[in-house]
Coordinates of C-alpha atoms in Angstrom, one line a residue:
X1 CA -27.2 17.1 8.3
X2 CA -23.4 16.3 7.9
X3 CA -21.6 14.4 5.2
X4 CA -22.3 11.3 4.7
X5 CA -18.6 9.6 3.5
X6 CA -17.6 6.0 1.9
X7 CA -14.8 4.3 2.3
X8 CA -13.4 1.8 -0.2
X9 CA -10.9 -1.3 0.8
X10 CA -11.8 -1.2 4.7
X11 CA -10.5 -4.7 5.3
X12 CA -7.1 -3.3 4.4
X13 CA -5.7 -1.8 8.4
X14 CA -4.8 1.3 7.0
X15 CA -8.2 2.0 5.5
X16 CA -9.8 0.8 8.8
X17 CA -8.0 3.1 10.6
X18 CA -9.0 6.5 8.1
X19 CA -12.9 5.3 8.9
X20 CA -12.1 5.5 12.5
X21 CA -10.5 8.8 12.0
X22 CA -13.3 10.1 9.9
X23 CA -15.5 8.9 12.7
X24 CA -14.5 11.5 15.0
X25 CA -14.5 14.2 12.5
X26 CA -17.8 16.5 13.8
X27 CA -18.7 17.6 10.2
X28 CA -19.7 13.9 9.1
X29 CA -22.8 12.3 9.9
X30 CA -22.2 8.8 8.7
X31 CA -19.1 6.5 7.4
X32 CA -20.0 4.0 5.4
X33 CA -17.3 1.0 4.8
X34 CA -17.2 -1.4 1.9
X35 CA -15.0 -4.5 1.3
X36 CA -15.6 -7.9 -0.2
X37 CA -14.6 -9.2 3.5
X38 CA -15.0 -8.1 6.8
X39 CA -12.5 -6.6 8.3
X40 CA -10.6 -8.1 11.5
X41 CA -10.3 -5.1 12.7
X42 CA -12.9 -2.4 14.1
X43 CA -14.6 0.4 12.2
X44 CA -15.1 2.8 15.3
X45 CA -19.2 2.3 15.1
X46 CA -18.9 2.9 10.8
X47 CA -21.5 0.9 8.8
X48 CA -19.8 -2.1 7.0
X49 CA -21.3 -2.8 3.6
X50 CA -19.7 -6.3 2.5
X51 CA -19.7 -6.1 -1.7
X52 CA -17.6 -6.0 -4.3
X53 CA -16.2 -3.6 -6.0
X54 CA -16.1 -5.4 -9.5
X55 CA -19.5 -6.3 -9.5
X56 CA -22.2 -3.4 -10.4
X57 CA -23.5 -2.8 -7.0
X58 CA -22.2 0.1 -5.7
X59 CA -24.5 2.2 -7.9
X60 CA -27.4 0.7 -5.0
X61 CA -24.7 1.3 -2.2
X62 CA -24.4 4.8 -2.9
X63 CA -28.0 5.7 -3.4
X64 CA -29.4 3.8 0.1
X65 CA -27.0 5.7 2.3
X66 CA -27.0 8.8 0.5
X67 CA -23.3 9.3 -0.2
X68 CA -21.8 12.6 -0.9
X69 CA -18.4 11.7 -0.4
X70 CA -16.5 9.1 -1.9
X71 CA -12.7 7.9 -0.6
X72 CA -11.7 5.2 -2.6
X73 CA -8.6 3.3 -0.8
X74 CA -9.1 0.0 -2.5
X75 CA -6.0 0.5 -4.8
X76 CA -2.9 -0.8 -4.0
X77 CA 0.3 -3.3 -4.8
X78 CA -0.9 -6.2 -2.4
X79 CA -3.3 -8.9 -3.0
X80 CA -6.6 -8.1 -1.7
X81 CA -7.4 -9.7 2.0
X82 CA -9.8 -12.0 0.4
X83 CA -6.3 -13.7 -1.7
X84 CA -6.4 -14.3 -5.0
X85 CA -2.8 -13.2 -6.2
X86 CA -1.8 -10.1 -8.8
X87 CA -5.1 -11.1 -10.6
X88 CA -7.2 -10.6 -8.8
X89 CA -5.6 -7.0 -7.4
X90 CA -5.4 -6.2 -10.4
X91 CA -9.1 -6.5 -10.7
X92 CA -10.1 -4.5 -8.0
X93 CA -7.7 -1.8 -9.1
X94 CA -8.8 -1.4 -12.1
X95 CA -12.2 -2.9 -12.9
X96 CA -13.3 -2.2 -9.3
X97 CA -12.7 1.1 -10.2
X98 CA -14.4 1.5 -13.1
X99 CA -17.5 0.4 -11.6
X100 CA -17.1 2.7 -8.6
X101 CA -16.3 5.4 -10.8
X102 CA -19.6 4.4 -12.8
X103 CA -22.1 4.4 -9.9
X104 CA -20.6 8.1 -8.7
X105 CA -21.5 9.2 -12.3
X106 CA -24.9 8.1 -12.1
X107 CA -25.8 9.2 -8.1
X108 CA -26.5 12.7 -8.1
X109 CA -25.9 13.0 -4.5
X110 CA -22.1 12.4 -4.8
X111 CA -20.2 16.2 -4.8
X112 CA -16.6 14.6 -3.6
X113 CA -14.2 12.0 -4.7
X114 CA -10.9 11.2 -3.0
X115 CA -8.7 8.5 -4.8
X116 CA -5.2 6.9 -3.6
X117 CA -2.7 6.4 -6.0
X118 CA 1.0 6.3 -6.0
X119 CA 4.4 7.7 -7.4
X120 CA 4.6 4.7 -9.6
X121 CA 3.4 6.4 -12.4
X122 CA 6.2 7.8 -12.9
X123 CA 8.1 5.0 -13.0
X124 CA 11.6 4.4 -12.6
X125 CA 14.2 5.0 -15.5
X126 CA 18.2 6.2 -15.8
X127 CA 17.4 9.2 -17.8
X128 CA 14.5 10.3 -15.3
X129 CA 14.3 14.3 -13.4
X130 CA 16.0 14.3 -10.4
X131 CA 12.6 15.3 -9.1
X132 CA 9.4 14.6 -10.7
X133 CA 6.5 17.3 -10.5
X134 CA 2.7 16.7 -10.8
X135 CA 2.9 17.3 -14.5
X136 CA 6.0 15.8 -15.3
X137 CA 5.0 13.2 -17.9
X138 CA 6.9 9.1 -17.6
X139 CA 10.0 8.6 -19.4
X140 CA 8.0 5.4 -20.6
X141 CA 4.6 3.9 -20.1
X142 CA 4.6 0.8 -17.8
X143 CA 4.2 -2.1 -19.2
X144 CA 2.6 -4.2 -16.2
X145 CA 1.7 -4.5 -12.7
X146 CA 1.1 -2.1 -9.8
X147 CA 2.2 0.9 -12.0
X148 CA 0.0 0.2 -14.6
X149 CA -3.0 -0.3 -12.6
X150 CA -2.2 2.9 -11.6
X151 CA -1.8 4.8 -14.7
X152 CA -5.1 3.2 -16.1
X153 CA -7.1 4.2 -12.9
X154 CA -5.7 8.0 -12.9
X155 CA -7.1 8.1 -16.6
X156 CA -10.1 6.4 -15.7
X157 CA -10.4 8.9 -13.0
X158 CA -9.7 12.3 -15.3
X159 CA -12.6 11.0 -17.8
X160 CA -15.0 10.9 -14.8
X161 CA -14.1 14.3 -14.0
X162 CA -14.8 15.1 -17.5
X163 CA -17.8 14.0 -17.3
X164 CA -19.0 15.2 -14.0
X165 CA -17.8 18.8 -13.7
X166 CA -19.5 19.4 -10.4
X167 CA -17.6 16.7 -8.6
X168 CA -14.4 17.7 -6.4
X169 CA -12.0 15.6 -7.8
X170 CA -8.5 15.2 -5.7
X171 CA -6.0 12.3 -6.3
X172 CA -3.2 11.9 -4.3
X173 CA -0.1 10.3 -5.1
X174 CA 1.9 8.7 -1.9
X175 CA 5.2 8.1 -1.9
X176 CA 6.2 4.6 -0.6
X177 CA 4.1 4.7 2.7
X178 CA 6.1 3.4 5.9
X179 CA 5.7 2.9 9.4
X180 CA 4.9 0.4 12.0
X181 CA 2.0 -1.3 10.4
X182 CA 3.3 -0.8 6.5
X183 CA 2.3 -4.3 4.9
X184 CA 3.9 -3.6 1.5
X185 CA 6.1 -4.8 -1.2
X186 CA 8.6 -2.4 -0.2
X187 CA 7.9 -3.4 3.5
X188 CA 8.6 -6.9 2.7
X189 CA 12.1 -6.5 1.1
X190 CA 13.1 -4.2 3.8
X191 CA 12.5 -7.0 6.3
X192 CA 14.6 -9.6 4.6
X193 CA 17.8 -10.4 6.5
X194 CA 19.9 -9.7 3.6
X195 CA 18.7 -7.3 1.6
X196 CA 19.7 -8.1 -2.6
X197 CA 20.8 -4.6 -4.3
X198 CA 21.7 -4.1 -7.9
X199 CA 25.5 -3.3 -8.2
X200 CA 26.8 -0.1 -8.7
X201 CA 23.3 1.7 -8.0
X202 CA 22.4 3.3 -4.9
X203 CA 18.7 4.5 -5.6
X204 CA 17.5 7.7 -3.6
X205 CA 13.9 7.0 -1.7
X206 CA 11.3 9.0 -0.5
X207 CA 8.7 7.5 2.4
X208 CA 5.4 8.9 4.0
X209 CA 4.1 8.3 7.3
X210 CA 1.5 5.9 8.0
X211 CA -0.3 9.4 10.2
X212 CA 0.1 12.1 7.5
X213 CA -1.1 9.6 4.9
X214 CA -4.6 9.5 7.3
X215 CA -3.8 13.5 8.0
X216 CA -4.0 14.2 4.1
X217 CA -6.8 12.1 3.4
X218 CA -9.2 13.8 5.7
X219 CA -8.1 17.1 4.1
X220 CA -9.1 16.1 1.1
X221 CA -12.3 14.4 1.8
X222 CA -13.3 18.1 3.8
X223 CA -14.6 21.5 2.2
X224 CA -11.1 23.5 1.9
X225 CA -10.0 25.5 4.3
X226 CA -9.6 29.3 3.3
X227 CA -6.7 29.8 0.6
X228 CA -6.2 26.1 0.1
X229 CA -7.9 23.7 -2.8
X230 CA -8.2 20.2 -2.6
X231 CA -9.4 19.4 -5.7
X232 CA -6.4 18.4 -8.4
X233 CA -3.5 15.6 -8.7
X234 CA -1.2 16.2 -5.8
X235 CA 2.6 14.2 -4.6
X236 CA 2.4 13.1 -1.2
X237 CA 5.5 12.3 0.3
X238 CA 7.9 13.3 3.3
X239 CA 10.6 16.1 3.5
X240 CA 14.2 14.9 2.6
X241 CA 15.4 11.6 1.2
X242 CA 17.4 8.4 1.7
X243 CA 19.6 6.1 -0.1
X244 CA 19.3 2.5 -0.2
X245 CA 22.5 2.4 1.5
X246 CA 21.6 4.2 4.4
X247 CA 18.2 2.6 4.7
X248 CA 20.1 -0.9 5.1
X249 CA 22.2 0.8 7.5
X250 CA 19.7 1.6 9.8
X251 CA 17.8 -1.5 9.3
X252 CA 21.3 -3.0 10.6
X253 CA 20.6 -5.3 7.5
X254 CA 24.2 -6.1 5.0
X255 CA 23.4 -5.8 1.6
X256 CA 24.0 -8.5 -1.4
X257 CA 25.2 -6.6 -4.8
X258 CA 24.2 -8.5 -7.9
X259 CA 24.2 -7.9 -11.8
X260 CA 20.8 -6.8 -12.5
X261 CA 20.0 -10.2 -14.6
X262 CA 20.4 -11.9 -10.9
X263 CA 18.4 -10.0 -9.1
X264 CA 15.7 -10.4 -11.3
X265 CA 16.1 -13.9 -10.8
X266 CA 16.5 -13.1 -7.0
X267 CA 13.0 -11.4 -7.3
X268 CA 11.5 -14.3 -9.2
X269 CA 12.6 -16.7 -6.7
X270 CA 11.3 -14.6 -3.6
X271 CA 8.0 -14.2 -5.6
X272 CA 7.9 -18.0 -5.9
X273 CA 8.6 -18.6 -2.5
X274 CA 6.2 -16.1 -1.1
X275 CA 9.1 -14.6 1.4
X276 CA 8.6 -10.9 -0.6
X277 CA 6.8 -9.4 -4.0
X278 CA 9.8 -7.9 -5.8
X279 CA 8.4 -6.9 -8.9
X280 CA 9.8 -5.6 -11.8
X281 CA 8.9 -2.3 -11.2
X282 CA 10.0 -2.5 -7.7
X283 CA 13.0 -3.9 -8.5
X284 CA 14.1 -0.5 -11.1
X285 CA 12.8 1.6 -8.2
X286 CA 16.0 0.2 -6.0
X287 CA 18.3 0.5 -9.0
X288 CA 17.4 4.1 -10.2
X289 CA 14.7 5.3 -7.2
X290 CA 12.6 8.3 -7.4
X291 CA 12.0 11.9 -5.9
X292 CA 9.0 13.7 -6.4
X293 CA 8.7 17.4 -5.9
X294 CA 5.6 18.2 -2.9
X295 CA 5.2 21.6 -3.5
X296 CA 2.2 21.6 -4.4
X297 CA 1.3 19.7 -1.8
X298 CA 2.3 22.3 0.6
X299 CA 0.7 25.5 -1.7
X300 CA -2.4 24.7 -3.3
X301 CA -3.8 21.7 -0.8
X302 CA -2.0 23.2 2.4
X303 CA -0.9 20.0 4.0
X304 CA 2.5 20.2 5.9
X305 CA 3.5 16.5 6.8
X306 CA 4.1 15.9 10.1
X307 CA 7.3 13.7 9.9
X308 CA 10.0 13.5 7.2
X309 CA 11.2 10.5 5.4
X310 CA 14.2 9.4 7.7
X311 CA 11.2 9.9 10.9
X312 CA 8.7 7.4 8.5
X313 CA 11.8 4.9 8.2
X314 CA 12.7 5.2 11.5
X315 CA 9.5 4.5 12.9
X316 CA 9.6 0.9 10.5
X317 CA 12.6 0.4 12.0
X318 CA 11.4 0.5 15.7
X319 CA 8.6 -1.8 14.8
X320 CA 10.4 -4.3 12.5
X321 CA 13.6 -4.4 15.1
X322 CA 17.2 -5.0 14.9
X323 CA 18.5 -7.1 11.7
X324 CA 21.9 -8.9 11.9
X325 CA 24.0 -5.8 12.1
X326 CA 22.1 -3.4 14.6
X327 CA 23.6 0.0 13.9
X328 CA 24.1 0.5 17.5
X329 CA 26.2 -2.7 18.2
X330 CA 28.3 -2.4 14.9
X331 CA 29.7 1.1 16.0
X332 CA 30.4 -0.2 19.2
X333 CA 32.6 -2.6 17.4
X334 CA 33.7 -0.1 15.2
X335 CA 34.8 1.4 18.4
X336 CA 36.3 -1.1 20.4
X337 CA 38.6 -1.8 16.6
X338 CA 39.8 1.5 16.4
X339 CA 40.7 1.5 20.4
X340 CA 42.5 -1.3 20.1
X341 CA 44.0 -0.2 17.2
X342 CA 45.2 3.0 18.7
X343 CA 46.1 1.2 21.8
X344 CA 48.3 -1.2 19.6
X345 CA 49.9 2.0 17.6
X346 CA 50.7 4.1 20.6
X347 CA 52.6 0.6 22.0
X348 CA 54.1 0.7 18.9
X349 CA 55.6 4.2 18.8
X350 CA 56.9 3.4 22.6
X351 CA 58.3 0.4 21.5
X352 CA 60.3 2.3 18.6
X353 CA 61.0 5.4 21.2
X354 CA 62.4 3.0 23.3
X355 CA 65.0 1.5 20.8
X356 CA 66.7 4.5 19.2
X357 CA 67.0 5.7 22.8
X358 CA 69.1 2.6 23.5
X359 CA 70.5 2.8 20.1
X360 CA 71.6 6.3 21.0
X361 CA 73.0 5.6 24.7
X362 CA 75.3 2.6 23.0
X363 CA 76.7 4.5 20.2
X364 CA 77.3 7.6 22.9
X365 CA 79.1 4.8 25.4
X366 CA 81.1 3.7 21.7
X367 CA 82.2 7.3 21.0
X368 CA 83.4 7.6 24.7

């Protein structure tokens, strides 16, 4: 018999496409999919189990279908398919988990547990590392939203394994995840046509690939391979980094520099208007960024990433298109300026040639 795997937050398209990926993987017998809504999109032939997390079902879920492998996706930043605003993600981040985490406590069947969390945790401050390792502590505990969540579900998470020794226990935390179907916070304020940056800050970002976030995932929902462990807290992200500066560049998106007091009231406004959810945390993320180290990542768990940070960007890029000042037509103009600028100069110089050469011939014809 092969494994039989579960899937959290399958209504979500990059979940959906992990069970379809999981599908083809020959060691697994069965993928089971849960959401509080059906997906729109397909499940390769998975199961699709429509409950919710928050409510004490999953203990029943797990024991029918005989799950030994739990991947729990259904923690993120964005409002849950099903609406209901940051309350009700904050919900299913955190009580959903807690229920989740209480049924896998109880089934005896369950051996693995894969849960996505995020870089937030380590928040964003001015006297931050310039890289943050697995085990590098916050500079402060958030005090809200997505990064909280987080934080409360990674100790939720550490308990369980506490408790349940003989569990595999592997969290990973992505870097801001990119590519040409990223729905995110992040995604959002890249896609505005003027993008509002604080003044005087020019934050360094790291992204991950849509693909190496479904490449890492099945590694650690698998048996290691030989010298690797997948059991552990590990920083997911891509090689390399970029500033904010360069990402609006290649967006071909100008930039609006504010006093941090207005672009907090920037964010509130896009909030309200439901253009983009610039968050707090979000918005000291573009004002002091973040780097995380991914050694481990590459060590102990033995996952090389398949694209860097600039290749994750630049595939959001391609999919979102050009913005008001495509790269490619500005330094064309940029161009054509400076050729006409050196045209003008070199018409210039002749121009000054020309006169002290009639200058000289008078002044000779004068001497004569």
């Amino acid at each position: 018999m092969g494994r039989v795997v579960l899937v959290t937050g399958v209504a979500r398209q990059l979940a959906g496409r992990f069970v379809r990926r999981v599908m083809r993987d020959p060691d697994v017998d069965r993928v089971v999919g849960v959401d509080a809504v059906p997906p729109e999109h397909p499940l390769g032939g998975a199961e699709f189990v429509r409950a919710d997390i928050r409510q004490p079902v999953m203990g029943r879920v797990l024991a029918e279908h005989g799950v030994d492998t739990v991947v729990h996706m259904d923690v993120s930043a964005a409002a849950p398919p099903g609406g209901g605003g940051r309350a009700a993600a904050k919900e299913t981040n955190v009580i959903g988990t807690m229920q989740l985490l209480g049924a896998c406590q109880r089934s005896p069947a369950v051996r693995r547990l894969v849960v996505r969390s995020s870089t937030v945790v380590y928040g964003s401050a001015p006297r931050d590392p310039a890289v943050f390792t697995e085990a590098t502590p916050p500079k402060s505990l958030p005090g809200g939203g997505f990064a909280k969540d987080v934080a409360e579900v990674e100790g939720y998470v550490r308990g369980f394994a506490r408790r349940r020794p003989d569990v595999a226990v592997c969290v990973l935390r992505f870097a801001s995840i990119l590519g040409p179907g990223a729905d995110s916070p992040l995604s959002q304020y890249l896609s505005l046509p003027v993008l509002p940056t604080v003044l005087g800050y020019d934050p360094r970002l790291q992204f991950v690939h849509e693909d190496d976030v479904l490449d890492v995932l099945a590694i650690a929902a698998a048996e290691p391979r030989r010298g690797t462990l997948n059991s552990g807290t590990f920083n997911i992200a891509g090689d390399g980094v970029l500033t904010l500066s360069q990402c609006a560049r290649r967006l071909g998106r100008p930039t609006l520099p504010l006093l941090p007091p207005a672009v907090t009231w920037a964010g509130t406004a896009l909030r309200t208007l439901g253009v983009s959810d610039v968050s707090p945390e979000q918005i000291r993320l573009l004002t002091h960024g973040r780097v995380v180290s991914t050694v481990q990542m590459r060590e102990t768990l033995g996952f090389e990433p398949a694209h860097t940070t600039a290749e994750a960007f630049a595939a959001f890029v391609r999919r979102r298109g050009p913005g008001l000042l495509p790269p490619a037509a500005l330094a064309a103009a940029v161009d054509r300026v400076a050729a006409g600028l050196g045209d003008g100069v070199a018409a210039h110089l002749g121009r000054m040639v020309a006169t002290d050469e009639r200058r000289s011939a008078a002044g000779t014809r004068s001497a004569g």
